[in-house]
Every structure is written in structure tokens, then in C-alpha cells.
Short mmCIF file of C-alpha atoms and ligand atoms in Angstrom, two decimals:
data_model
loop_
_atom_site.label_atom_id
_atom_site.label_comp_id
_atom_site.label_asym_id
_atom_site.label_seq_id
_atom_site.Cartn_x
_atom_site.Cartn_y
_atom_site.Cartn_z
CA UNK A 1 -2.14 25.72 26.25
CA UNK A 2 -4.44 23.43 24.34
CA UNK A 3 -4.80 24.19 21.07
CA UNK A 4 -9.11 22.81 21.10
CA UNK A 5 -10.35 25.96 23.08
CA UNK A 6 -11.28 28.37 20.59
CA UNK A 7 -13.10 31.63 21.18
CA UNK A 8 -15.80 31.33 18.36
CA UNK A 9 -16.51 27.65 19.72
CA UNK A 10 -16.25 28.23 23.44
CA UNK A 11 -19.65 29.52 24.00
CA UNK A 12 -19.79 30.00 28.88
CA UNK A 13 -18.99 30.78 30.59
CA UNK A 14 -18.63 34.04 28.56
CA UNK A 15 -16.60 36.37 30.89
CA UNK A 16 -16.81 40.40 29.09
CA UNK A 17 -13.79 42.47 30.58
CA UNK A 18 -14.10 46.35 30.16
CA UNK A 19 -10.63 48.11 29.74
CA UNK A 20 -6.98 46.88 28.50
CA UNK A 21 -5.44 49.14 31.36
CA UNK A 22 -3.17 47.60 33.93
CA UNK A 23 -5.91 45.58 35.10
CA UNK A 24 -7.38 44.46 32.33
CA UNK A 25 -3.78 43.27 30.35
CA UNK A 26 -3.14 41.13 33.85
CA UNK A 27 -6.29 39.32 33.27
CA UNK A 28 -5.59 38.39 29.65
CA UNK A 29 -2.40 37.12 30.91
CA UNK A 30 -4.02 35.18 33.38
CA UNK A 31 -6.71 33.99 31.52
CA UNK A 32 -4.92 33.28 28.76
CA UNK A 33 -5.67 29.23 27.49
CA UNK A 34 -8.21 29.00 29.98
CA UNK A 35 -11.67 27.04 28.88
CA UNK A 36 -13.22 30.20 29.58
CA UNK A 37 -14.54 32.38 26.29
CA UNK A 38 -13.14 36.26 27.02
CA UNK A 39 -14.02 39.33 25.49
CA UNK A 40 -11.70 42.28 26.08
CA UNK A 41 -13.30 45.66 25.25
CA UNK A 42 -11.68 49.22 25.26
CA UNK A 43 -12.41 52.08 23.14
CA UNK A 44 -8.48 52.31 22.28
CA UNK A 45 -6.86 49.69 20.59
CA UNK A 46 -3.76 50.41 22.78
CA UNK A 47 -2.87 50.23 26.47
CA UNK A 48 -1.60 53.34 27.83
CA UNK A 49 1.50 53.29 30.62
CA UNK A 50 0.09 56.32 32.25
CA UNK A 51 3.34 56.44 34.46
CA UNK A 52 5.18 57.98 31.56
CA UNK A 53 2.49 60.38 30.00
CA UNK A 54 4.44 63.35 31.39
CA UNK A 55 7.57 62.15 29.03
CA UNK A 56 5.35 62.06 26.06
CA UNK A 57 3.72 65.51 27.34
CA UNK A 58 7.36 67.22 27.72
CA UNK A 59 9.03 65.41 24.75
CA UNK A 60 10.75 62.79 26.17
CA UNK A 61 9.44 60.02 24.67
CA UNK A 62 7.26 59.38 21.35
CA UNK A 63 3.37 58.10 21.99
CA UNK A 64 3.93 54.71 20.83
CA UNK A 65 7.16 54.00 23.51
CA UNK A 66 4.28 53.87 25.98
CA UNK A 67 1.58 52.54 24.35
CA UNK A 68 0.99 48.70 23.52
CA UNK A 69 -1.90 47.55 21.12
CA UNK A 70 -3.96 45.03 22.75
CA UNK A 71 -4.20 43.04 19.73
CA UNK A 72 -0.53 42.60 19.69
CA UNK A 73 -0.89 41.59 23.10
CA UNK A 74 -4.01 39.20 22.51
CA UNK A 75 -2.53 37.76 19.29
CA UNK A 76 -2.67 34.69 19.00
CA UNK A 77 -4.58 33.64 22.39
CA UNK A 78 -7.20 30.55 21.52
CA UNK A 79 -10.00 31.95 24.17
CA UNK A 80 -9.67 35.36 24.04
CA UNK A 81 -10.80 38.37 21.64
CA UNK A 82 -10.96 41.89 21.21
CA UNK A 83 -13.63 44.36 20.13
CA UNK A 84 -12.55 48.39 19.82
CA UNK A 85 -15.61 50.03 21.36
CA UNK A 86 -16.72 52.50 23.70
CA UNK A 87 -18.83 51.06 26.79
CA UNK A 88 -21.85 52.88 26.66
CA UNK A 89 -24.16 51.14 29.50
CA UNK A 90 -23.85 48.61 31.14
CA UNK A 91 -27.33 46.19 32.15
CA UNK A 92 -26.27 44.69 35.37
CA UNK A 93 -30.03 43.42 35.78
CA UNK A 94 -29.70 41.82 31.92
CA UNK A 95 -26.28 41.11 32.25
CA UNK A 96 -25.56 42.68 29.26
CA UNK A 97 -22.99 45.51 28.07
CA UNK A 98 -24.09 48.27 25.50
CA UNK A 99 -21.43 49.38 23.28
CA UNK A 100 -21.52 51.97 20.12
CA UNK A 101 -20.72 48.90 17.89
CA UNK A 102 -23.74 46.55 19.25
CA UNK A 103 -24.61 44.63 22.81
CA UNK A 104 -22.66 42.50 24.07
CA UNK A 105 -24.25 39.20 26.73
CA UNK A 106 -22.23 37.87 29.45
CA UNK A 107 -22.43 35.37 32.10
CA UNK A 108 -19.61 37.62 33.98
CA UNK A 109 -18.57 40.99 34.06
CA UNK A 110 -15.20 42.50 35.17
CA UNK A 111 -15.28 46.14 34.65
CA UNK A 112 -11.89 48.17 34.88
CA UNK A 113 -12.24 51.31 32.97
CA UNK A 114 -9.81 52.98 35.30
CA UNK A 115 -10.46 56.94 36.29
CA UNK A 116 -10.96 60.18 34.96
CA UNK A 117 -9.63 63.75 35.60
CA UNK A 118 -11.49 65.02 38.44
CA UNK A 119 -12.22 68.90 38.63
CA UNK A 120 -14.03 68.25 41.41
CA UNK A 121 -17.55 69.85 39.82
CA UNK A 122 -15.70 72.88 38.56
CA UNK A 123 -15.93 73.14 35.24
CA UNK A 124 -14.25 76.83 34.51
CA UNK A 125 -11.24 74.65 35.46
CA UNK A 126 -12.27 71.75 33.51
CA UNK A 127 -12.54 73.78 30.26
CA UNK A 128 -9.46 75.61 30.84
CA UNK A 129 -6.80 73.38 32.03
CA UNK A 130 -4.56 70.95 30.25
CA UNK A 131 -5.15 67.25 31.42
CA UNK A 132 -2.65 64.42 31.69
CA UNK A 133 -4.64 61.13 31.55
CA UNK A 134 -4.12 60.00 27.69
CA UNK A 135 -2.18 59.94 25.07
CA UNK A 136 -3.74 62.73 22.91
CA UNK A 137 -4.00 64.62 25.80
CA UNK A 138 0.01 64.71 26.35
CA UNK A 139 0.40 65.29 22.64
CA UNK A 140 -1.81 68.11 23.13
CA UNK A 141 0.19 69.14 26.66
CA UNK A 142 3.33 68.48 24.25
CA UNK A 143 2.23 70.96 21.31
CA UNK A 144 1.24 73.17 23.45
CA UNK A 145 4.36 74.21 25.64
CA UNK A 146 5.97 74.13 22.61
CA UNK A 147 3.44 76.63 20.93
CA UNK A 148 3.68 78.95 23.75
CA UNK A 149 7.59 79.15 23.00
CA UNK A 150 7.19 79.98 19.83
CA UNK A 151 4.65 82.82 20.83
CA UNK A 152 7.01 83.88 23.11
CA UNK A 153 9.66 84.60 20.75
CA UNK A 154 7.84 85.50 17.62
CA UNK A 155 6.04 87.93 20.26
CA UNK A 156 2.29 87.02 17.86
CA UNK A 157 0.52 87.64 21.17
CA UNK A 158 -0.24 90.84 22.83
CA UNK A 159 -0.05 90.33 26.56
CA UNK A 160 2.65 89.70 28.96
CA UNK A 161 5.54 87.63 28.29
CA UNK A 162 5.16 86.70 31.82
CA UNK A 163 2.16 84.81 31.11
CA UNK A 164 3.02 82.72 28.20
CA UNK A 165 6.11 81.71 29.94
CA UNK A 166 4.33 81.06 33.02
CA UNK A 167 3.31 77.36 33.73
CA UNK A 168 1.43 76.20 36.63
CA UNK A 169 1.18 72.11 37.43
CA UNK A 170 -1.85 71.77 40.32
CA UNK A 171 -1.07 69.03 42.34
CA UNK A 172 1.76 67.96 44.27
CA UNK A 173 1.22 63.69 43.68
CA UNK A 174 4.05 61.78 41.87
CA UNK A 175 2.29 63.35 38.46
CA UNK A 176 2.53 66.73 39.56
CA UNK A 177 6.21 66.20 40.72
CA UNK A 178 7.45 64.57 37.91
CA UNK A 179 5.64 67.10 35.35
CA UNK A 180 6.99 70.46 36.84
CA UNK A 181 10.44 68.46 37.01
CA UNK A 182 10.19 67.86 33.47
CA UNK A 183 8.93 71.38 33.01
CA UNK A 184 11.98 72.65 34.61
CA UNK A 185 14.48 70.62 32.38
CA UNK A 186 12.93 71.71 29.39
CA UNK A 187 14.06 75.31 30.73
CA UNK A 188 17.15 74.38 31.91
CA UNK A 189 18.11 72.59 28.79
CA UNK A 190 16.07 73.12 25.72
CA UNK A 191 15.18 76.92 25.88
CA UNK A 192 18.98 77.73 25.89
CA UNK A 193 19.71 75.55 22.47
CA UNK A 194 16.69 76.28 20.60
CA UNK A 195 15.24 79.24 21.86
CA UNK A 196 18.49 81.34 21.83
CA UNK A 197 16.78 84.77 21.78
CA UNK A 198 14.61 84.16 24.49
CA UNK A 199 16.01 84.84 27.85
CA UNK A 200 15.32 81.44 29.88
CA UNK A 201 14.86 83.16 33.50
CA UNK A 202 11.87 84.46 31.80
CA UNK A 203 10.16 80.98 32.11
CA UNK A 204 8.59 79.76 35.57
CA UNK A 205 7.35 76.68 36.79
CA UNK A 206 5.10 76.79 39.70
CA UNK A 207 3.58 73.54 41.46
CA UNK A 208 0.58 74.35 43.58
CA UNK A 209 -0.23 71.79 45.76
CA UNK A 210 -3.51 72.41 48.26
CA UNK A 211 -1.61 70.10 51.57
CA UNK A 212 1.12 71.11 53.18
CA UNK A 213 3.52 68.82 51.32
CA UNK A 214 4.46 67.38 48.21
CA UNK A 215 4.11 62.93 47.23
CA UNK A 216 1.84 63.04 50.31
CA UNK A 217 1.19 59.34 50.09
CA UNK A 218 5.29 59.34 51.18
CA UNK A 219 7.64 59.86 54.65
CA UNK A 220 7.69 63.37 55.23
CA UNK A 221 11.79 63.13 54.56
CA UNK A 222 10.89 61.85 50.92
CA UNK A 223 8.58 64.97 50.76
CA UNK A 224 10.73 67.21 51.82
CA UNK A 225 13.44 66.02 49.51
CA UNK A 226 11.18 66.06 46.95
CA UNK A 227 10.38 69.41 47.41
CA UNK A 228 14.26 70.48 47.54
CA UNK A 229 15.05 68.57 44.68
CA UNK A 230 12.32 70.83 42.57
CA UNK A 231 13.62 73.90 44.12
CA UNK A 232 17.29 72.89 43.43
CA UNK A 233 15.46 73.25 39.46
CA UNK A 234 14.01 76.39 40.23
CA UNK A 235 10.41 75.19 40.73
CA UNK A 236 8.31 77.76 42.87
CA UNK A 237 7.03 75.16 45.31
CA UNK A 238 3.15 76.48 46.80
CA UNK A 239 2.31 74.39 49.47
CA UNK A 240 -1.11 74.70 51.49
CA UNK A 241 -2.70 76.53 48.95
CA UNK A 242 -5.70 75.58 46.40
CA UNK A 243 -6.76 76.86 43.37
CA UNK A 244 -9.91 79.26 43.27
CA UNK A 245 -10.46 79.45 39.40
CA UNK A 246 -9.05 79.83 36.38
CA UNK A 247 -10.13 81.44 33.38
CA UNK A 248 -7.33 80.18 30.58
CA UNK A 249 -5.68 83.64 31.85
CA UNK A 250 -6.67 84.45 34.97
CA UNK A 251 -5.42 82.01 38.55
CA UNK A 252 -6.58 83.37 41.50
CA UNK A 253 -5.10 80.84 44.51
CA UNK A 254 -6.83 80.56 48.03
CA UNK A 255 -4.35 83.26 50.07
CA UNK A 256 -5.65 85.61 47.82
CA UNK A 257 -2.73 85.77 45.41
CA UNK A 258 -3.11 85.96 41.52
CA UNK A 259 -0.89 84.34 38.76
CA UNK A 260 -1.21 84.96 35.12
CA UNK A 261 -0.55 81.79 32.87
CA UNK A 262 -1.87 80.49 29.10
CA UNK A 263 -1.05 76.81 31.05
CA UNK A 264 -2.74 75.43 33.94
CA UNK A 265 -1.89 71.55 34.02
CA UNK A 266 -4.07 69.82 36.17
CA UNK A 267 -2.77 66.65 38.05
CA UNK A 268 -4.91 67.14 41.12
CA UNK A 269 -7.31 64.51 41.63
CA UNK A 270 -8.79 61.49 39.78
CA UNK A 271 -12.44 59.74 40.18
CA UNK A 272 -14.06 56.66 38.70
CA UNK A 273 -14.65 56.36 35.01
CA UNK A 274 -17.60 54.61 35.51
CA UNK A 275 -19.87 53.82 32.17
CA UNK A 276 -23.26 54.26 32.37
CA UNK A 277 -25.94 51.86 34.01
CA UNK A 278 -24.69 51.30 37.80
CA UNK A 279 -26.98 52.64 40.10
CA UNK A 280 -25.73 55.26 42.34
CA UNK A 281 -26.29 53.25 45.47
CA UNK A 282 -23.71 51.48 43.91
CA UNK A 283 -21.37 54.19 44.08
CA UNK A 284 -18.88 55.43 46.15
CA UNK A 285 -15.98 58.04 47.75
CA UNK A 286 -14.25 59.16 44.24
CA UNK A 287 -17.27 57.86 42.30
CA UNK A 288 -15.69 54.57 42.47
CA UNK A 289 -18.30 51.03 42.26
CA UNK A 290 -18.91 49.65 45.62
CA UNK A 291 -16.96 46.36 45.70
CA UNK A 292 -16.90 43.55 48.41
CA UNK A 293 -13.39 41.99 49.87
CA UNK A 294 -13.80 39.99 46.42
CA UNK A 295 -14.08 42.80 44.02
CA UNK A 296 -17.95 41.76 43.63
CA UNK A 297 -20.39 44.45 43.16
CA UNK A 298 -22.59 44.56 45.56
CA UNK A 299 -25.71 42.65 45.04
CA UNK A 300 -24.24 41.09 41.90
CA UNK A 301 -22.60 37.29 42.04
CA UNK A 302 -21.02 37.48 38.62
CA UNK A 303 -20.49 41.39 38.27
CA UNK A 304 -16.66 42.56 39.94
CA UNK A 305 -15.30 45.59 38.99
CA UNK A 306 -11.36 45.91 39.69
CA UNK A 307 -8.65 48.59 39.62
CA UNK A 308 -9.06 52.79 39.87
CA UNK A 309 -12.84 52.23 39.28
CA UNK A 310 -13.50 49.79 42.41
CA UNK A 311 -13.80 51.03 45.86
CA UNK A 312 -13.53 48.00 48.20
CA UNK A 313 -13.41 48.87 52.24
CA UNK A 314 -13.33 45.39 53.31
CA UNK A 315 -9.22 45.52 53.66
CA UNK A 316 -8.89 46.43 57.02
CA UNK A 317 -5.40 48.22 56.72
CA UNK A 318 -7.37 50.39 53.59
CA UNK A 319 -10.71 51.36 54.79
CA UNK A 320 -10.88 54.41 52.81
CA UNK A 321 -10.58 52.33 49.55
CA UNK A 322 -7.03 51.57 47.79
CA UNK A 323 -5.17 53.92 46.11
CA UNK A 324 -5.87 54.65 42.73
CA UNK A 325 -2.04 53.23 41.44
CA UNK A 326 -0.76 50.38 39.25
CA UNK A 327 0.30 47.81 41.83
CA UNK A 328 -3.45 47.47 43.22
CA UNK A 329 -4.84 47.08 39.33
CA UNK A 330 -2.54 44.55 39.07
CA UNK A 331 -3.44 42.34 41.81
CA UNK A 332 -7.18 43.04 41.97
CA UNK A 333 -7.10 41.43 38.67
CA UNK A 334 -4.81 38.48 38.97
CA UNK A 335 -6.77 37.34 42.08
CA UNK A 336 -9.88 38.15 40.30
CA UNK A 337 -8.86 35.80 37.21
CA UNK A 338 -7.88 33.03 40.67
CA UNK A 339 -11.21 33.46 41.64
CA UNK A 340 -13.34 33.20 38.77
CA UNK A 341 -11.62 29.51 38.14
CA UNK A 342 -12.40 29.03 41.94
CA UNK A 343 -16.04 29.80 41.46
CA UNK A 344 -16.54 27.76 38.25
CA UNK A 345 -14.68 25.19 40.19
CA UNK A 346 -17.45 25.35 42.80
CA UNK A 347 -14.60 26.65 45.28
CA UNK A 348 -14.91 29.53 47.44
CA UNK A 349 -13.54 32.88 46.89
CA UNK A 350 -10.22 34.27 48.25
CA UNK A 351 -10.43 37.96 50.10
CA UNK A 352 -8.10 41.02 48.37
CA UNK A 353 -5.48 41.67 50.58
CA UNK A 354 -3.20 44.43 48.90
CA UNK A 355 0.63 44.11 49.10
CA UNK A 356 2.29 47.63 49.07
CA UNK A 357 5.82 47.15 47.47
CA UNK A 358 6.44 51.16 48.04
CA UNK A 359 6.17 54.37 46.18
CA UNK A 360 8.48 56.59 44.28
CA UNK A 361 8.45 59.48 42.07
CA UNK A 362 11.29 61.46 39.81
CA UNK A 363 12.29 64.19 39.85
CA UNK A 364 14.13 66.42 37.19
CA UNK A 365 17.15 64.41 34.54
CA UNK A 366 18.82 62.21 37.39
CA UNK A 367 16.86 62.28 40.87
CA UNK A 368 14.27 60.87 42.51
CA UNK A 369 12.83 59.50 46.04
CA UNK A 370 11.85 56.01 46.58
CA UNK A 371 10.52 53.78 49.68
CA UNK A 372 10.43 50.54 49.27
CA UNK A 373 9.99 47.78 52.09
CA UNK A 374 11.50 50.04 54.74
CA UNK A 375 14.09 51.22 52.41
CA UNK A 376 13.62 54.76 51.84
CA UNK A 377 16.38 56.18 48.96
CA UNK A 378 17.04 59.80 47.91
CA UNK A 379 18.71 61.29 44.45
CA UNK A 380 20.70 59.48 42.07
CA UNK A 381 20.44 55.33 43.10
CA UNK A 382 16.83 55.81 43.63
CA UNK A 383 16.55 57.75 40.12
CA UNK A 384 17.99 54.77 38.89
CA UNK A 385 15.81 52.39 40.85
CA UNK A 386 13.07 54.13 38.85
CA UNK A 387 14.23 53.92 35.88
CA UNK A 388 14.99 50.02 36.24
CA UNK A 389 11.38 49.46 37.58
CA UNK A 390 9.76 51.38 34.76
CA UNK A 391 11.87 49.73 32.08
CA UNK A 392 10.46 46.54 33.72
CA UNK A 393 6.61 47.29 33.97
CA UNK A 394 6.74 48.40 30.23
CA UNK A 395 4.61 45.76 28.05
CA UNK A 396 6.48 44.77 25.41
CA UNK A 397 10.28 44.34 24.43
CA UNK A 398 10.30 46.83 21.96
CA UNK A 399 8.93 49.53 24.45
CA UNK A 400 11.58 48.64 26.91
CA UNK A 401 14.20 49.19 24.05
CA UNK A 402 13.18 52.42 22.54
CA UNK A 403 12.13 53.72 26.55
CA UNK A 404 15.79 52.54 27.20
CA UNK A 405 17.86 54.05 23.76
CA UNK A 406 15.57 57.57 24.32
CA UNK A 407 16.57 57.48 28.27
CA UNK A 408 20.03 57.30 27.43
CA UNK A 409 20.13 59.64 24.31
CA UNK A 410 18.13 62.36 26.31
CA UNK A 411 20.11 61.74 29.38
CA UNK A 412 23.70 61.98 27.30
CA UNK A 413 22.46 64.84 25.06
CA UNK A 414 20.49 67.00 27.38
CA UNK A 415 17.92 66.64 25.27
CA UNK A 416 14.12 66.01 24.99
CA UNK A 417 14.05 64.61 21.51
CA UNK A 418 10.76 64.37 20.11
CA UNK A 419 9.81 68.58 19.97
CA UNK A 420 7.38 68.40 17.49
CA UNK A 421 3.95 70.53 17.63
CA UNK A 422 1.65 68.29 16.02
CA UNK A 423 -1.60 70.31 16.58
CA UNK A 424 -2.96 73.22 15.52
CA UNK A 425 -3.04 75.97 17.89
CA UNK A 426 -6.33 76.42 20.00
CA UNK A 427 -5.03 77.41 23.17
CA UNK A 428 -6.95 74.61 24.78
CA UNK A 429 -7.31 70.96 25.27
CA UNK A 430 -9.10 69.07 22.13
CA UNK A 431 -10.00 66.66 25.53
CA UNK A 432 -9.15 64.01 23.22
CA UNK A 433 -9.24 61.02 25.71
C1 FAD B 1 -0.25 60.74 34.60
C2 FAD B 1 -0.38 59.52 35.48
C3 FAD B 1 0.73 59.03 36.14
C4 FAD B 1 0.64 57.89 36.94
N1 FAD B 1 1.75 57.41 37.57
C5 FAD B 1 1.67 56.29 38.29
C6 FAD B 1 2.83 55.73 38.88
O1 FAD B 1 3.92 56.29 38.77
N2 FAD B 1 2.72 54.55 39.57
C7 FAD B 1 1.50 53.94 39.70
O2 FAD B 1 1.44 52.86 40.30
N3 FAD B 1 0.39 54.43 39.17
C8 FAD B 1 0.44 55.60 38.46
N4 FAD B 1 -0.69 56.12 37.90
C9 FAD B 1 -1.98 55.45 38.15
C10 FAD B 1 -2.13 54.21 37.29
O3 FAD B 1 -1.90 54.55 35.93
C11 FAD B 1 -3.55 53.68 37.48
O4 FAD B 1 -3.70 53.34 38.83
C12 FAD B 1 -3.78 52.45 36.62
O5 FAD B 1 -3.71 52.79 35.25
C13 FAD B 1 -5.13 51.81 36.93
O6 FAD B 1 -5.29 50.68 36.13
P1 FAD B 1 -6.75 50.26 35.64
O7 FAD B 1 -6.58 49.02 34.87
O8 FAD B 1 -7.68 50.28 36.79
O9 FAD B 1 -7.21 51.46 34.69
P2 FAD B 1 -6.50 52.06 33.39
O10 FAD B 1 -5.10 51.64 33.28
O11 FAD B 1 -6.80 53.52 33.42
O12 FAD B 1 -7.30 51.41 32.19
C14 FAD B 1 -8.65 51.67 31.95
C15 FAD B 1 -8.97 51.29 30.53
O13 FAD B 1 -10.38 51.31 30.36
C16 FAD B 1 -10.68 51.88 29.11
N5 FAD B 1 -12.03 52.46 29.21
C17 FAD B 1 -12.46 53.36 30.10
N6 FAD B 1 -13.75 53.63 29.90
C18 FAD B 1 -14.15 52.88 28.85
C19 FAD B 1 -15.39 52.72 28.15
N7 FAD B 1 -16.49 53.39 28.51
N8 FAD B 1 -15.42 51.87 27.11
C20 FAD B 1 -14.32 51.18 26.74
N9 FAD B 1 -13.13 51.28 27.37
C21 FAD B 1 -13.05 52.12 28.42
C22 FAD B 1 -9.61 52.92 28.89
O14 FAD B 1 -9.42 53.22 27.51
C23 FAD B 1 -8.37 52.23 29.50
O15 FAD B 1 -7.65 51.52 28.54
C24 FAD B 1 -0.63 57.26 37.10
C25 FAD B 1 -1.73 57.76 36.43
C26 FAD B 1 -1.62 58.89 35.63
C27 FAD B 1 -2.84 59.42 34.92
#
């Protein structure tokens, strides 16, 4: 690194990145000592490891095991700063980004802001459900099935019992999975020791998932093991149905059945999270920016967007975009950061080609399916597979330990340590993102 780059003296190229997600931490690695002056924005000052939200949501682990703040991560880095603020528009034409603490100029633009929940336009559902995309939001998820225990057994609500012990995860993805796994632990394990007057049979988990299997994106043996694996927990598995509405009370499914929950917990779909100022020609399938086979937007030399937000066709084997998961965030970006040098260099750019190491997903205290370069591993070694390649994507050492020492504590003790209701009651989401 040499120590005569400085980000106040470096004035181009001036490179503005949008979002310390899994993208936007592999550029600062990659650009880190570079003669190129970079501006990281995001409106946390933390990175979230999404993967592990449905720990935090179910009690597993505490918010800051999976969060990382960005100026920890930045530190001391000569050519690099960040600024806490929320992207409000972006001037593509004036190559400039508006933020709610001032404008920002650039001579190029990486956006990453990731995704957002996607209701799909229905916004009963959107007011009603719980999401799972931040970390307030699984603090609220947390507080909440805890809240609806305590209702249960204080009996402060009129109404069923069914319904407050009733909890429905839409979805059947790796985040549906592994949250109505959770779910299904927490009955297993925690209603019995603290909830001793409450009769645990009384509390269902049901996973509604619109195809007609579960971790989709997986063999149909991983699915299908998948699917046992939940029902070995007692999940009520509903495949190749959707939901119709739900009023915070009230789910009415597509075969006409009806299900009365206080907890809907929506892990169905994601889109683009897309700030303001691209052009909807510009836009994609997902609402995702229209990227070349270089993560360029289109008509824009020095404007790439990378990640969940970019929708790039270009790779033969992916013509329907790539999917929205960690691995593709990560090596968008680092070839991205490759390719910027190559440009200022004069060179020309390199295609994105995206390698697929596999897929996995948990399910419950000690199983799991995983596929991985032809290998394709069911229960116990493939739970610990995950757990291993977790640890190892964490960012930070401390994470890793405190991840590890709560693993190990919950997995010896039965326990989900960290039951704390930390919000007031509402009976919604604050939609704290
Ligand atoms: C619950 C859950 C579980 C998941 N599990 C897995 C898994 O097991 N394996 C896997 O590979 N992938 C998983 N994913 C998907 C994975 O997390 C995403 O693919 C990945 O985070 C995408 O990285 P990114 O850098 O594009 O966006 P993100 O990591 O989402 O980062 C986007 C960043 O942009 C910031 N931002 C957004 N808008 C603005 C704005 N207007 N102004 C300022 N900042 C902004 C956000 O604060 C955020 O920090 C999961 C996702 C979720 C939600």
C-alpha cells in the first residue's frame, strides 16, 4: 500500500459506490490502496449478513454477531471513505448522486443497493406481514413471536389460541426453509422450558410455498429431503399453493382453504432496490437495472450497477438474469473493481461469467442439504458443511467467534439464547429497514 494516496488529496478518478452489502465490502477490499479516490455510501453504518437474519429473528444470535460496521471495515484505508446516507436520486445524465446529507459528483458510479421485499403490488400483504430483509426487521420478527407467547399464556387477547400460536412462513427458498425450521425448534425446545403452562402441540408452523417443491433452485432429492426434514419437525409443508390475502388475521390460500394467524412471515420474493433517477427503460425482470456482460448500464460508460440490483442477460448459461444470492455480489464486484483499473489503464473490459460453487440451506438444530460441485449431501455432514461455510463468509474475527461460542452454546443447551422482546407491542412491522 503506499502510504502518499490519500482520499482528501486524490481528487479522479472519483469512483462513488452505493451500498456496503456483499458487493459493495468486496470492492473496498479490492480497491483498497488503489490511486483511485472511493466513496462508499449506505444509509447503515453496518453491513448486514442477511444469511443469518432468521437466527437473529428466532433468537439465535444477537444483531451485532451479523452485522459489521463499515467504518471498522474501511478504517484505516488511504483512498477510501465513508458517508452514512440514504441515496435519494441518482443523476446519471449529471453524473451526480443525491443524498439526504448533500450531492455527491463522480466520474464513476457502481450502484449495489441490493433488493427489497417484494409483495408483488399487494399491499394488504405488505402492511400485514412480517419481513426478513434487515436487522430491525428480525428484531421486530424476534419480539414479536415472543410477544405472541406471552399472549398466549397470559390469555390478554380474546380470540383463538389457535391463531396466536399459528405461524405461517410464505415461501419455500432457503429463507423460508431455514425460518419455519427455526420456528419449529423454538417449539420443540423453548416452549417446553419457559412456557411450561402452555401446551406446545398447540403451536404450528406452516410453510406455504406457491411451486410444487421446496429450495427450488436445488435437485429435486435435496427438495424432497428438505421437505422431510421439516416434516420430521412437525412443519405443515403446503406445496402448490399461493397466498390470496391476508388481513393481519385473516389467510385465505389459493385451494380455497383459510388459516387464522397474528404472523404471516413473508420470504417469498425479492426485487431491485433501486434509488430514484434511472429511467424505466433502464429497468428490468424483478425491477433490476439493465446491465451489459460488464455490469455497465446501458447507455452509460462509467455507470455499472452490480449484485441483487443488476440484471445482466449477456451470460449465456443465465439468460433470465443471475440469482439474487451472495456468490454473484461477490464476483460482479471483484471483476468490476478488475475492470475499472483495466479501463483507466486504457485496457479493455473482461465479460461476467458467474461461477456457481452450489447451494445449501438448513434445516432445524443439526440438518441440512447441500450441492456443491456435483456433490450433493443430506443431514448432519452437510449441516456441518454449513455451518463451516457461514463461519467463513462472516466479516470479521470477532463475528466468527461469538457466531461460533452461540452455535455451540445453543446447540449443547437446546437453547436460543438471546429471548428478549425489545419492542413494544404493535402487532405489526415498524418496517424499520
Ligand atoms: C433473509 C435472507 C437470507 C439469505 N440467504 C442467503 C444465503 O443463504 N446464501 C446466499 O448466497 N444469499 C442469501 N441471501 C441473498 C444475499 O443476502 C444477497 O444476494 C446479497 O446480500 C446481495 O448483495 P448486494 O451487495 O447486491 O446487496 P446487499 O447485501 O443487500 O447490500 C445492499 C446495501 O445497499 C444499501 N442501500 C440500499 N439502498 C440504499 C440507498 N438508497 N442509500 C444508501 N444505501 C442503500 C443497504 O443498506 C445495503 O447495505 C439472503 C437474503 C436474505 C434477505
Amino acid at each position: 500500500m503506499t502510504t502518499s494516496i490519500n482520499y482528501q488529496q486524490l481528487k479522479s478518478p472519483h469512483l462513488i459506490i452505493i451500498g456496503g452489502g456483499f458487493a459493495g465490502i468486496e470492492l473496498v477490499k479490492q480497491l483498497s490502496g488503489k490511486p483511485i479516490k472511493v466513496t462508499l455510501i449506505d444509509k447503515n453504518n453496518y453491513h448486514t449478513f442477511q444469511p443469518l437474519l432468521y437466527q437473529v429473528a428466532s433468537g439465535g444470535l444477537g444483531p451485532d454477531a451479523i452485522a459489521y460496521p463499515l467504518r471498522k471495515l474501511i478504517g484505516r484505508i488511504p483512498n477510501i471513505a465513508f458517508r452514512m446516507a440514504k441515496v435519494e436520486e441518482i443523476q446519471l445524465e449529471n453524473q451526480l448522486v443525491r443524498t439526504d446529507i448533500g450531492d455527491f459528483s463522480y466520474d464513476y458510479l457502481c450502484i449495489a443497493s441490493g433488493s427489497a421485499t417484494n409483495f408483488f403490488g399487494n399491499k394488504e400483504l405488505q402492511e400485514n406481514s412480517m419481513e426478513l430483509k434487515s436487522i430491525p426487521q428480525a428484531l421486530d420478527l424476534r419480539s414479536k413471536i415472543l410477544q405472541e407467547f406471552e399472549k398466549a399464556v397470559s390469555g390478554t387477547e380474546s380470540g383463538k389460541l389457535e391463531r396466536i400460536l399459528n405461524f405461517v412462513v410464505v415461501g419455500g427458498g432457503p429463507t423460508g426453509v431455514e425460518t419455519a425450521g427455526a420456528l419449529a425448534e423454538i417449539r420443540k425446545h423453548v416452549l417446553p422450558s419457559d412456557y411450561t403452562e402452555l401446551d406446545k402441540t398447540l403451536m404450528q408452523v406452516h410453510l406455504v410455498e406457491a411451486s410444487e417443491r421446496v429450495l427450488a433452485a436445488m435437485s429435486e432429492n435435496s427438495s424432497q429431503k428438505a421437505k422431510e426434514f421439516l416434516e420430521q419437525l412437525g412443519v405443515k409443508v403446503h406445496l402448490k399453493t399461493a397466498v390470496q390475502s391476508y388481513d393481519g388475521q385473516l389467510l385465505k390460500l389459493s385451494d380455497g382453504r383459510t388459516m387464522e394467524t397474528n404472523t404471516l412471515i413473508w420470504a417469498a420474493g425479492v426485487k431491485g432496490e433501486v434509488p430514484a433517477g434511472i429511467e424505466a427503460s433502464n429497468l428490468g425482470r424483478g425491477n433490476r437495472i439493465l446491465v451489459n456482460g460488464f455490469n455497465q448500464i446501458n447507455g452509460y460508460e462509467n455507470a455499472f450497477a452490480v449484485g441483487d440490483v443488476a440484471f445482466m442477460s449477456a451470460d449465456e448459461k443465465y439468460p433470465n438474469g443471475h440469482p439474487m444470492v451472495a456468490p454473484v455480489a461477490v464476483q460482479q464486484a471483484s471483476l468490476f473493481a478488475k475492470n475499472l483499473q483495466r479501463k483507466l489503464a486504457g485496457q479493455d473490459l473482461v465479460a461476467f461469467r458467474y461461477f456457481d460453487k452450489g447451494s445449501m440451506a438448513t434445516v432445524g438444530r443439526h440438518k441440512a442439504v447441500l450441492e456443491s460441485f456435483g456433490i450433493k449431501m443430506q443431514g448432519y455432514l452437510a449441516w456441518l458443511g454449513w455451518m463451516f461455510l457461514h463461519l467463513m463468509l462472516l466479516v470479521g474475527y470477532r463475528n466468527r467467534l461469538v457466531v461460533f461460542v452461540n452455535w455451540l452454546w445453543n446447540y449443547l443447551s437446546y437453547q436460543r439464547a438471546i429471548r428478549l422482546i425489545t419492542r413494544p407491542y404493535t402487532g405489526k412491522q415498524s418496517k424499520g429497514k
